[in-house]
XYZ file of N, CA, C and O in Angstrom:
792
model
N -8.624 13.293 19.355
C -8.421 13.285 18.162
C -9.326 11.485 18.566
O -9.407 10.831 17.931
N -8.652 10.923 19.953
C -8.780 9.783 20.049
C -10.282 9.214 20.018
O -10.775 8.195 19.559
N -11.226 10.488 20.614
C -12.260 9.871 20.712
C -13.154 10.225 19.482
O -14.119 9.506 19.340
N -12.988 10.619 18.411
C -13.291 10.915 17.128
C -13.055 9.787 16.490
O -13.711 9.324 15.800
N -11.871 9.318 16.475
C -11.207 7.965 15.815
C -12.368 6.737 16.511
O -12.323 5.970 15.529
N -12.640 6.737 17.599
C -13.062 5.727 18.340
C -14.745 5.539 17.482
O -15.254 4.547 17.359
N -15.089 6.910 17.006
C -16.443 6.817 16.019
C -16.180 5.909 14.722
O -17.276 5.670 14.401
N -15.122 6.136 13.931
C -14.735 5.465 12.875
C -14.014 4.319 12.925
O -14.087 3.557 11.809
N -13.320 3.754 13.652
C -12.597 2.850 13.531
C -12.834 1.496 14.554
O -13.564 1.545 15.690
N -12.611 0.260 14.415
C -12.682 -0.369 15.185
C -12.014 -0.332 16.649
O -10.925 0.108 16.434
N -12.467 -0.673 17.832
C -11.596 -0.550 19.226
C -10.368 -0.456 19.141
O -9.691 0.458 19.407
N -9.694 -2.095 18.787
C -8.518 -2.296 18.662
C -7.758 -1.581 17.912
O -6.237 -1.397 18.076
N -8.184 -0.664 16.859
C -7.379 -0.185 15.895
C -7.139 1.428 16.277
O -6.244 1.810 15.801
N -7.599 1.818 17.000
C -7.713 3.343 17.447
C -6.302 3.636 17.868
O -5.739 4.485 17.211
N -5.873 2.919 19.091
C -4.254 3.285 19.361
C -3.376 3.189 18.287
O -2.453 4.186 17.976
N -3.077 2.140 17.304
C -2.186 2.110 16.589
C -2.189 2.950 15.442
O -1.352 3.614 14.809
N -3.481 3.190 14.828
C -3.602 4.264 14.106
C -3.192 5.558 14.332
O -2.597 6.523 13.885
N -3.748 5.973 15.827
C -3.302 7.349 16.385
C -1.644 7.046 16.318
O -0.920 8.259 16.276
N -0.999 6.443 16.677
C 0.348 5.785 16.760
C 0.818 6.332 15.168
O 1.752 7.024 15.140
N 0.350 5.542 13.938
C 0.551 6.001 12.735
C 0.782 7.648 12.279
O 1.586 8.313 11.803
N -0.536 7.910 12.586
C -0.386 9.712 12.521
C 0.216 10.546 13.110
O 0.858 11.619 12.737
N 0.431 10.183 14.242
C 1.725 10.895 15.233
C 3.352 10.581 14.584
O 3.949 11.709 14.274
N 3.297 9.356 14.637
C 4.771 8.796 14.170
C 5.083 9.634 12.671
O 6.177 10.206 12.161
N 4.088 9.729 11.534
C 4.245 10.255 10.242
C 3.577 11.620 10.348
O 3.787 12.147 8.925
N 3.235 12.228 10.935
C 2.962 13.510 11.201
C 1.942 13.974 10.407
O 2.073 14.661 9.298
N 0.937 13.339 10.067
C -0.432 13.067 9.387
C -1.243 13.863 9.843
O -1.838 14.197 11.143
N -1.621 14.770 9.135
C -3.119 15.384 9.261
C -4.369 15.030 8.437
O -4.464 14.595 7.275
N -4.924 14.318 9.822
C -6.350 13.536 9.275
C -7.300 14.023 8.791
O -7.706 14.781 10.049
N -8.159 14.321 7.962
C -9.412 14.994 7.853
C -10.398 13.773 7.379
O -10.173 13.048 6.449
N -11.493 13.964 8.303
C -12.746 13.305 8.042
C -13.752 13.960 7.421
O -14.183 14.970 7.877
N -14.066 13.803 6.172
C -14.602 14.388 5.168
C -16.073 13.800 4.866
O -16.350 12.765 4.860
N -16.860 14.625 3.711
C -18.473 14.053 3.489
C -17.851 13.124 2.548
O -16.773 13.171 1.843
N -19.039 12.517 2.186
C -18.871 11.165 1.266
C -18.501 12.077 -0.301
O -18.878 12.894 -0.764
N -17.273 11.122 -1.169
C -17.226 11.828 -2.069
C -17.771 10.270 -3.216
O -17.293 9.009 -2.614
N -17.969 10.225 -4.247
C -18.561 9.268 -4.851
C -17.637 8.459 -5.512
O -17.602 7.194 -5.673
N -16.348 9.133 -5.743
C -15.032 8.342 -6.876
C -14.172 7.876 -5.957
O -13.334 6.791 -6.448
N -14.294 8.341 -4.678
C -13.000 7.631 -3.778
C -13.412 7.830 -2.311
O -14.352 8.493 -1.799
N -12.732 6.487 -1.539
C -12.710 6.646 -0.024
C -12.020 7.340 0.650
O -12.554 7.711 1.549
N -10.637 7.448 -0.006
C -9.805 8.613 0.664
C -8.532 8.966 -0.198
O -8.737 8.681 -1.358
N -8.027 10.079 0.435
C -6.946 10.571 -0.531
C -5.712 10.741 0.217
O -5.476 11.480 1.519
N -4.371 10.729 -0.142
C -3.340 11.689 0.518
C -2.702 12.456 -0.323
O -2.751 12.398 -1.749
N -1.995 13.443 0.220
C -1.450 14.601 -0.648
C -0.305 15.079 0.268
O -0.510 15.323 1.383
N 0.986 15.385 -0.701
C 1.755 16.372 -0.059
C 1.302 17.710 -0.003
O 1.422 18.284 -1.205
N 1.322 18.309 1.331
C 0.863 19.690 0.987
C 2.015 21.066 0.725
O 3.025 20.231 1.048
N 1.718 21.927 0.041
C 3.041 22.820 -0.164
C 3.829 23.090 0.924
O 4.836 23.407 1.137
N 3.079 23.419 2.014
C 3.885 23.385 3.522
C 4.615 22.121 3.961
O 5.245 22.511 5.245
N 4.836 21.069 3.222
C 5.583 20.134 3.705
C 4.874 19.068 4.615
O 4.996 17.827 4.914
N 3.411 19.458 4.830
C 2.473 18.433 5.989
C 2.035 17.592 5.124
O 1.404 17.575 3.995
N 1.634 16.149 5.695
C 1.132 14.646 4.932
C -0.269 15.278 5.307
O -0.713 15.106 6.430
N -1.036 15.104 4.282
C -2.968 15.302 4.593
C -3.369 14.317 4.164
O -3.098 13.932 2.884
N -4.225 13.382 4.750
C -5.313 12.342 4.641
C -6.361 12.642 4.526
O -6.528 13.083 5.835
N -7.034 12.371 3.925
C -8.366 12.702 3.946
C -9.111 11.256 3.653
O -9.069 10.479 2.592
N -10.406 10.973 4.546
C -10.789 9.767 4.707
C -12.643 10.033 4.744
O -13.279 10.961 5.182
N -13.304 9.573 3.700
C -14.609 9.686 3.921
C -15.395 9.170 5.117
O -15.382 8.311 5.625
N -16.382 10.360 5.610
C -16.885 9.863 7.135
C -17.811 8.920 6.767
O -18.658 8.221 8.071
N -18.496 8.175 5.812
C -19.567 7.668 5.633
C -19.286 6.122 5.519
O -20.129 5.102 5.388
N -17.774 5.999 5.635
C -17.492 4.139 5.626
C -17.846 3.780 6.590
O -17.688 4.179 7.955
N -17.951 2.462 6.691
C -18.037 1.390 7.452
C -16.782 1.176 8.385
O -15.476 1.812 7.920
N -16.696 1.006 9.718
C -15.226 1.039 10.126
C -14.175 0.087 10.045
O -12.992 0.325 9.969
N -14.413 -0.811 9.097
C -13.611 -1.613 8.753
C -12.984 -1.407 6.881
O -11.808 -1.225 7.211
N -14.025 -0.538 6.348
C -13.561 0.068 5.096
C -12.764 1.486 5.675
O -11.848 1.641 4.822
N -13.135 2.037 6.601
C -12.243 3.407 7.392
C -10.994 2.782 7.652
O -10.110 3.511 7.244
N -11.056 1.745 8.066
C -9.573 1.578 8.707
C -8.661 1.115 7.090
O -7.730 1.355 7.227
N -9.237 0.483 6.523
C -8.373 -0.318 5.351
C -8.190 0.959 4.459
O -7.121 1.566 3.939
N -8.794 1.974 4.287
C -8.822 3.329 3.628
C -7.450 3.847 4.302
O -6.678 4.505 3.450
N -8.050 4.207 5.489
C -6.794 5.053 6.139
C -5.413 4.444 6.229
O -4.318 5.024 5.730
N -5.412 3.042 6.149
C -3.897 2.450 6.209
C -3.347 2.698 4.815
O -2.307 2.732 4.462
N -4.301 2.281 3.854
C -4.205 2.538 2.480
C -3.392 3.609 1.949
O -2.623 4.289 0.976
N -4.101 5.183 2.589
C -3.477 6.174 2.209
C -2.024 6.666 3.074
O -1.315 7.203 2.465
N -2.016 5.925 4.172
C -0.503 6.084 5.170
C 0.541 5.498 3.968
O 1.528 5.814 3.814
N -0.038 4.353 3.677
C 0.965 3.318 2.729
C 1.350 4.208 1.475
O 2.788 4.103 1.166
N 0.425 5.312 1.208
C 1.097 6.147 0.114
C 2.113 6.938 0.767
O 3.206 7.023 0.009
N 1.696 7.571 1.446
C 2.753 8.373 2.234
C 4.086 7.741 2.332
O 5.222 8.397 2.049
N 4.352 6.783 3.288
C 5.389 5.797 3.193
C 6.347 5.513 1.951
O 7.378 5.271 1.830
N 5.297 4.990 1.113
C 5.818 4.209 -0.400
C 6.382 5.780 -0.549
O 7.728 5.660 -1.247
N 5.669 6.852 -0.752
C 6.745 7.912 -1.492
C 7.962 8.527 -0.694
O 9.002 8.875 -1.145
N 7.858 8.513 0.831
C 8.670 8.699 1.456
C 10.061 7.941 1.181
O 11.141 8.340 1.509
N 9.771 6.649 1.088
C 10.947 5.533 1.212
C 11.005 5.582 -0.288
O 12.326 5.355 -0.314
N 10.510 5.542 -1.451
C 11.094 5.128 -2.761
C 10.938 6.178 -3.606
O 11.583 6.441 -4.880
N 10.818 7.536 -3.047
C 10.654 8.673 -3.978
C 9.167 8.986 -4.732
O 8.511 8.128 -4.782
N 9.079 9.978 -5.394
C 7.482 10.118 -5.891
C 7.732 10.062 -7.345
O 6.727 10.168 -8.017
N 8.619 9.123 -7.913
C 8.777 8.809 -9.261
C 7.919 7.370 -9.388
O 7.729 6.967 -10.386
N 7.647 6.759 -8.295
C 6.812 5.555 -8.117
C 5.626 5.534 -8.920
O 4.733 6.501 -8.518
N 4.861 4.305 -9.198
C 3.699 4.320 -9.532
C 2.630 4.323 -8.263
O 3.163 4.016 -7.196
N 1.741 5.132 -8.047
C 0.925 5.419 -7.161
C 0.363 3.956 -6.411
O 0.351 3.693 -4.956
N -0.166 2.925 -7.261
C -0.391 1.594 -6.746
C 0.519 0.751 -7.414
O 0.117 -0.196 -7.737
N 1.896 0.936 -7.481
C 2.755 -0.020 -8.161
C 3.534 -0.934 -7.010
O 2.962 -0.713 -5.469
N 3.961 -1.671 -7.370
C 4.852 -2.770 -6.297
C 5.349 -2.086 -5.022
O 5.309 -2.827 -3.850
N 5.971 -1.131 -5.038
C 6.394 -0.538 -3.666
C 5.361 -0.158 -2.677
O 5.278 -0.487 -1.532
N 3.861 0.419 -3.239
C 3.066 0.676 -2.488
C 2.252 -0.343 -1.862
O 2.084 -0.312 -0.890
N 2.221 -1.628 -2.790
C 1.785 -2.967 -2.405
C 2.589 -3.583 -1.466
O 1.994 -3.958 -0.364
N 3.773 -3.621 -1.446
C 4.972 -3.832 -0.524
C 4.230 -3.171 1.068
O 4.001 -3.865 2.158
N 4.136 -1.887 0.856
C 4.049 -1.151 2.084
C 2.798 -1.029 2.825
O 2.876 -1.481 3.800
N 2.031 -1.359 1.695
C 0.446 -1.603 2.048
C 0.109 -2.972 3.182
O -0.286 -3.041 3.808
N 0.854 -3.917 2.332
C 0.627 -5.153 2.930
C 1.197 -5.326 4.291
O 1.050 -6.104 5.346
N 2.636 -4.332 4.416
C 3.484 -4.599 5.811
C 2.787 -3.692 6.737
O 2.723 -4.466 8.080
N 1.884 -2.720 6.449
C 1.333 -1.928 7.393
C -0.287 -2.642 7.938
O -0.334 -2.476 8.911
N -0.687 -3.273 7.057
C -1.772 -4.013 7.373
C -1.754 -4.984 8.353
O -2.430 -5.580 8.800
N -0.836 -5.571 8.085
C -0.474 -6.920 8.689
C -0.925 -6.952 9.784
O -1.656 -8.005 10.563
N -0.589 -6.084 11.015
C -0.747 -6.404 12.463
C -2.255 -6.112 12.546
O -2.848 -6.687 13.894
N -2.869 -5.546 11.740
C -4.225 -5.058 11.846
C -5.290 -6.588 11.435
O -6.358 -6.298 11.897
N -4.651 -7.500 10.866
C -5.394 -8.456 10.278
C -5.527 -9.679 11.310
O -4.768 -10.724 10.995
N -6.501 -9.526 12.076
C -6.395 -10.500 13.320
C -8.091 -10.260 13.878
O -8.632 -9.521 13.508
N -8.343 -11.301 14.617
C -9.949 -11.237 14.928
C -10.417 -10.428 16.025
O -11.388 -10.182 16.366
N -9.217 -9.896 16.901
C -9.685 -8.770 17.599
C -9.835 -7.609 16.954
O -10.678 -6.665 17.508
N -9.755 -7.078 15.485
C -9.858 -6.022 14.684
C -11.039 -6.268 13.725
O -12.267 -5.646 13.630
N -10.713 -7.592 12.937
C -11.731 -7.510 12.032
C -13.159 -8.850 12.281
O -12.078 -10.015 12.992
N -14.046 -8.858 12.070
C -14.793 -10.242 12.045
C -14.250 -11.491 11.383
O -13.612 -11.410 10.499
N -14.445 -12.610 11.656
C -13.945 -13.665 11.521
C -14.403 -14.056 9.829
O -13.576 -14.681 9.118
N -15.265 -13.565 9.716
C -15.909 -13.667 8.468
C -15.312 -12.768 7.004
O -14.796 -13.193 6.071
N -14.244 -11.789 7.546
C -13.868 -10.618 6.852
C -12.495 -11.270 6.712
O -12.081 -10.866 5.828
N -11.840 -11.889 7.875
C -10.534 -12.212 7.356
C -9.709 -12.962 6.452
O -8.980 -12.874 5.668
N -10.697 -14.058 6.049
C -10.250 -14.965 4.765
C -10.089 -13.967 3.419
O -9.119 -14.120 2.746
N -11.146 -13.075 3.319
C -11.314 -12.485 2.185
C -10.037 -11.239 2.464
O -9.519 -11.198 0.936
N -9.781 -10.647 3.357
C -8.859 -9.874 3.727
C -7.408 -10.460 3.496
O -6.544 -9.922 2.666
N -7.190 -11.802 3.788
C -6.039 -12.524 3.799
C -5.648 -12.566 2.381
O -4.585 -12.736 1.278
N -6.872 -13.262 1.377
C -6.960 -13.192 -0.109
C -6.392 -12.072 -0.715
O -5.646 -11.769 -1.695
N -7.266 -10.583 -0.353
C -6.962 -9.370 -0.658
C -5.323 -9.099 -0.797
O -4.712 -8.458 -1.841
N -4.793 -9.371 0.491
C -3.776 -8.837 0.885
C -2.376 -9.366 0.214
O -1.366 -9.386 0.126
N -2.703 -10.609 -0.724
C -1.715 -11.554 -1.370
C -0.943 -10.491 -2.542
O -0.003 -10.776 -3.030
N -2.275 -9.861 -3.055
C -1.917 -8.756 -4.160
C -2.671 -7.532 -4.046
O -3.915 -7.565 -5.037
N -2.660 -6.918 -3.048
C -3.717 -5.539 -2.880
C -3.893 -4.761 -4.328
O -3.206 -4.550 -4.915
N -5.199 -4.370 -4.453
C -5.852 -3.715 -5.741
C -5.711 -1.916 -5.112
O -5.726 -1.874 -3.848
N -5.802 -1.504 -6.302
C -5.693 0.346 -6.090
C -7.233 0.577 -5.026
O -7.117 1.759 -4.349
N -8.039 -0.129 -5.204
C -9.341 0.275 -4.297
C -9.995 -1.236 -3.904
O -9.945 -2.329 -4.704
N -10.324 -1.368 -2.882
C -11.054 -2.571 -2.118
C -12.155 -2.634 -2.829
O -12.911 -3.688 -3.037
N -12.799 -1.674 -3.577
C -13.898 -1.685 -4.891
C -13.712 -2.400 -5.833
O -14.620 -3.123 -6.389
N -12.512 -2.553 -6.486
C -12.326 -3.065 -7.413
C -11.973 -4.685 -7.192
O -12.092 -5.952 -8.176
N -11.718 -5.222 -5.888
C -11.814 -6.488 -5.574
C -13.657 -6.769 -5.160
O -13.836 -6.671 -4.114
N -14.286 -7.446 -6.080
C -15.450 -7.557 -5.997
C -15.807 -8.379 -4.695
O -16.901 -7.932 -3.702
N -15.420 -9.346 -4.321
C -15.547 -9.999 -3.530
C -15.217 -9.533 -2.111
O -16.200 -9.463 -1.145
N -14.457 -8.906 -2.105
C -14.018 -7.793 -0.494
C -15.165 -7.008 -0.540
O -15.555 -6.801 0.757
N -15.337 -6.636 -1.550
C -16.419 -5.262 -1.703
C -17.664 -5.754 -1.010
O -18.403 -5.244 -0.056
N -18.241 -6.780 -1.219
C -19.362 -7.281 -1.065
C -19.723 -7.844 0.318
O -20.536 -7.434 0.976
N -18.163 -8.227 0.618
C -18.060 -8.774 2.017
C -18.162 -7.600 3.303
O -18.759 -7.580 4.179
N -17.582 -6.623 2.724
C -17.334 -5.370 3.507
C -19.009 -4.479 3.743
O -19.117 -3.805 4.675
N -19.149 -4.695 2.389
C -20.841 -4.221 2.530
C -21.811 -4.360 3.018
O -22.644 -3.963 4.103
N -21.673 -5.829 3.949
C -22.405 -6.462 4.898
C -22.304 -5.565 6.151
O -23.314 -5.530 7.210
N -21.464 -4.613 6.338
C -21.298 -3.781 7.597
C -21.455 -2.354 7.584
O -21.221 -1.309 8.532
N -22.088 -2.222 6.246
C -22.592 -0.917 5.822
C -24.207 -0.596 6.686
O -24.544 -1.937 6.881
N -24.564 0.493 6.910
C -26.047 0.715 7.091
C -26.897 0.348 6.174
O -26.184 -0.013 5.043
N -28.173 -0.071 6.435
C -28.852 -0.336 5.381
C -29.513 0.777 4.315
O -29.090 1.969 4.699
N -29.312 0.280 3.091
C -29.684 1.279 2.055
C -30.568 0.323 1.177
O -30.524 -0.733 0.973
N -31.028 1.110 -0.047
C -32.040 0.621 -0.796
C -31.088 0.275 -2.240
O -31.680 -0.094 -3.283
N -29.752 0.577 -2.245
C -29.205 0.115 -3.372
C -28.973 -1.752 -3.873
O -28.979 -2.392 -2.364
N -28.686 -1.818 -4.955
C -28.516 -3.492 -5.452
C -27.164 -3.382 -6.121
O -26.652 -2.425 -6.733
N -26.472 -4.591 -5.867
C -25.191 -4.799 -6.786
C -25.752 -5.280 -8.037
O -26.771 -5.699 -8.337
N -24.790 -4.529 -8.972
C -25.415 -5.010 -10.422
C -25.689 -6.881 -10.749
O -26.816 -6.856 -11.435
N -24.698 -7.313 -10.154
C -24.598 -8.938 -10.182
C -26.123 -9.526 -9.726
O -26.517 -10.717 -9.908
N -26.749 -9.062 -8.586
C -27.969 -9.265 -7.972
C -29.380 -8.617 -8.691
O -30.317 -9.471 -8.697
N -29.001 -8.015 -9.620
C -30.330 -7.441 -10.532
C -30.470 -8.646 -11.813
O -29.570 -8.806 -12.240
N -31.921 -8.705 -12.169
C -32.120 -9.593 -13.547
C -31.639 -8.893 -14.462
O -31.664 -7.585 -14.942
N -30.984 -9.872 -15.609
C -30.872 -9.521 -16.941
C -31.857 -8.591 -17.549
O -33.245 -8.876 -17.564
N -31.598 -7.525 -18.282
C -32.809 -6.645 -18.972
C -33.325 -5.592 -18.146
O -34.364 -4.956 -18.410
N -32.976 -5.717 -16.603
C -33.138 -4.498 -15.882
C -32.968 -2.979 -16.080
O -31.907 -3.112 -16.571
N -33.692 -2.136 -15.589
C -33.301 -0.705 -15.759
C -33.258 -0.366 -14.653
O -33.705 -0.638 -13.495
N -31.576 0.351 -14.359
C -31.003 0.722 -13.125
C -30.916 2.079 -13.503
O -30.344 2.640 -14.569
N -30.355 2.860 -12.379
C -30.187 4.429 -12.108
C -28.559 4.231 -11.207
O -28.447 3.707 -10.513
N -27.617 4.888 -11.865
C -26.371 5.022 -11.227
C -26.823 6.683 -10.573
O -27.294 7.573 -10.821
N -25.661 6.643 -9.279
C -25.662 7.815 -8.573
C -25.845 9.309 -9.267
O -26.718 10.242 -8.780
N -25.050 9.321 -10.685
C -25.634 11.005 -11.268
C -26.533 10.929 -11.990
O -26.916 11.793 -12.678
N -27.662 9.908 -12.100
C -29.186 9.965 -12.796
C -28.975 8.965 -14.125
O -30.259 9.353 -14.444
N -27.839 8.835 -14.642
C -28.150 8.432 -16.081
C -28.758 6.725 -15.725
O -28.250 6.345 -14.461
N -29.419 6.512 -16.647
C -30.263 5.045 -16.635
C -29.766 3.948 -17.697
O -29.236 4.820 -18.772
N -29.441 2.696 -17.169
C -29.202 1.816 -17.930
C -29.852 0.603 -18.069
O -30.635 0.216 -17.401
N -29.512 0.081 -18.859
C -30.615 -1.614 -18.846
C -29.241 -2.470 -18.920
O -28.304 -2.376 -19.965
N -29.575 -3.558 -17.995
C -28.412 -4.481 -17.701
C -28.275 -5.785 -18.822
O -29.367 -6.108 -19.323
N -27.251 -5.740 -19.416
C -26.918 -6.785 -20.395
C -26.197 -8.024 -20.071
O -26.069 -8.487 -18.729
N -25.400 -8.692 -20.993
C -24.576 -9.857 -20.807
C -23.592 -9.600 -19.848
O -22.981 -8.547 -19.702
N -23.177 -10.768 -18.785
C -21.774 -10.854 -18.311
C -20.952 -11.125 -19.382
O -20.794 -12.220 -20.002
N -19.540 -10.405 -19.231
C -18.417 -10.845 -19.951
C -17.227 -10.751 -18.772
O -16.722 -10.189 -17.741
N -16.801 -12.389 -18.480
C -15.980 -12.560 -17.294
C -16.552 -12.283 -16.437
O -17.428 -12.709 -15.832
N -16.164 -11.241 -15.755
C -16.540 -10.770 -14.216
C -17.477 -9.523 -14.268
O -18.244 -9.189 -13.094
N -17.721 -8.911 -15.840
C -18.398 -7.324 -15.544
C -19.168 -7.716 -16.435
O -19.857 -9.156 -17.408
N -20.603 -6.578 -16.298
C -21.482 -6.713 -17.004
C -21.608 -5.417 -18.058
O -21.243 -4.434 -17.497
N -22.201 -5.886 -19.291
C -22.464 -4.837 -20.360
C -23.792 -4.406 -20.326
O -24.764 -4.932 -20.010
N -23.605 -2.947 -20.406
C -25.008 -2.291 -19.865
C -25.277 -1.571 -20.709
O -24.158 -0.301 -21.378
N -26.077 -1.172 -21.304
C -26.724 -0.099 -22.333
C -27.030 1.038 -21.801
O -28.335 1.134 -21.066
N -26.946 2.452 -21.842
C -27.373 3.378 -21.575
C -28.388 3.692 -22.280
O -28.685 3.690 -23.363
N -29.707 3.603 -21.525
C -30.994 4.053 -22.318
C -31.368 5.252 -22.956
O -31.926 5.217 -24.242
N -30.744 6.644 -22.478
C -30.571 7.639 -23.579
C -29.946 7.851 -24.495
O -30.361 8.466 -25.788
N -28.538 7.220 -24.629
C -27.658 7.423 -25.994
C -27.424 5.634 -26.468
O -27.257 6.043 -27.750
N -28.026 4.772 -26.058
C -27.554 3.467 -26.545
C -26.433 3.064 -26.870
O -26.170 1.946 -26.948
N -25.209 3.486 -25.991
C -24.025 3.429 -25.904
C -23.794 2.263 -24.507
O -24.725 2.182 -24.149
N -22.809 1.368 -24.991
C -22.821 0.247 -24.095
C -21.299 0.732 -23.215
O -20.322 1.273 -23.483
N -21.733 0.382 -22.032
C -20.789 0.910 -20.513
C -20.548 -0.429 -20.125
O -21.631 -1.419 -20.070
N -19.364 -0.686 -19.430
C -19.040 -2.068 -18.496
C -18.966 -1.683 -17.455
O -18.529 -0.655 -16.886
N -19.561 -2.636 -16.728
C -19.762 -2.228 -14.920
C -19.156 -3.408 -14.092
O -19.499 -4.383 -14.732
N -18.579 -3.200 -13.184
C -18.114 -3.750 -12.112
C -19.382 -5.089 -11.440
O -20.583 -4.233 -11.254
N -19.035 -6.059 -11.087
C -20.422 -6.419 -10.661
C -20.867 -6.114 -9.351
O -21.971 -6.279 -8.865
N -19.900 -5.399 -8.702
C -20.378 -4.788 -7.254
C -20.587 -3.256 -7.380
O -20.799 -2.733 -6.361
N -20.752 -2.879 -8.464
C -21.254 -1.352 -8.684
C -22.891 -0.939 -7.662
O -23.464 -2.444 -8.091
N -22.915 -0.012 -7.219
C -24.185 -0.488 -6.611
C -25.174 0.824 -6.999
O -24.833 1.575 -7.535
N -25.964 0.088 -7.337
C -27.294 1.118 -8.218
C -28.453 1.134 -7.532
O -28.972 0.034 -6.764
N -29.332 1.806 -8.174
C -30.865 1.621 -7.793
C -31.301 1.005 -8.923
O -31.916 1.149 -10.268
N -32.419 0.270 -8.464
C -33.165 -0.734 -9.560
C -34.506 -0.096 -9.786
O -35.132 0.279 -8.878
N -34.957 0.181 -11.079
C -35.808 0.953 -11.535
C -37.068 0.182 -11.786
O -38.374 0.424 -11.638
N -36.647 -0.369 -12.820
C -37.686 -2.055 -13.347
C -36.979 -3.129 -13.813
O -36.233 -2.861 -14.430
């Protein structure tokens, strides 16, 4: 397991994460990319705790996702299954678990201020924090995708499922975009990754 984790985590995070996996008896599965989420926690019928994390994440997002899912396990164990999945109990647990990792031996200096800001009130996904998402993206491998906020007004773009949209106006932080085929208006986060067509 240690050798496998070395491929996915920052060097100094491997031993602490292995400690969490052992202490909480977690079955960690590294799975192929899912479009809708980076990771998942489940209590299996046999009583084991299973955490799945996408294999395509950069090492910093992989660490955040793994600790995010362990926080679900601990929050449910501590407070019971009647709590909200991303409620106050989970936020407190996630903050507490992440604190030892928020240092320059694990995260690069340019990410630390964004992580400190994010962990004042962590969101259900690092992707809903547009600033953190863009900062983490700098550590992904190269790809041809653009963020919505980067493309010009009126541009046509495509999302992963093949649907095409025309970028519209900005409303606070998000963008109204019109689906080309139906004319329906949808709202996109500024950090949504899309393929620019024209």
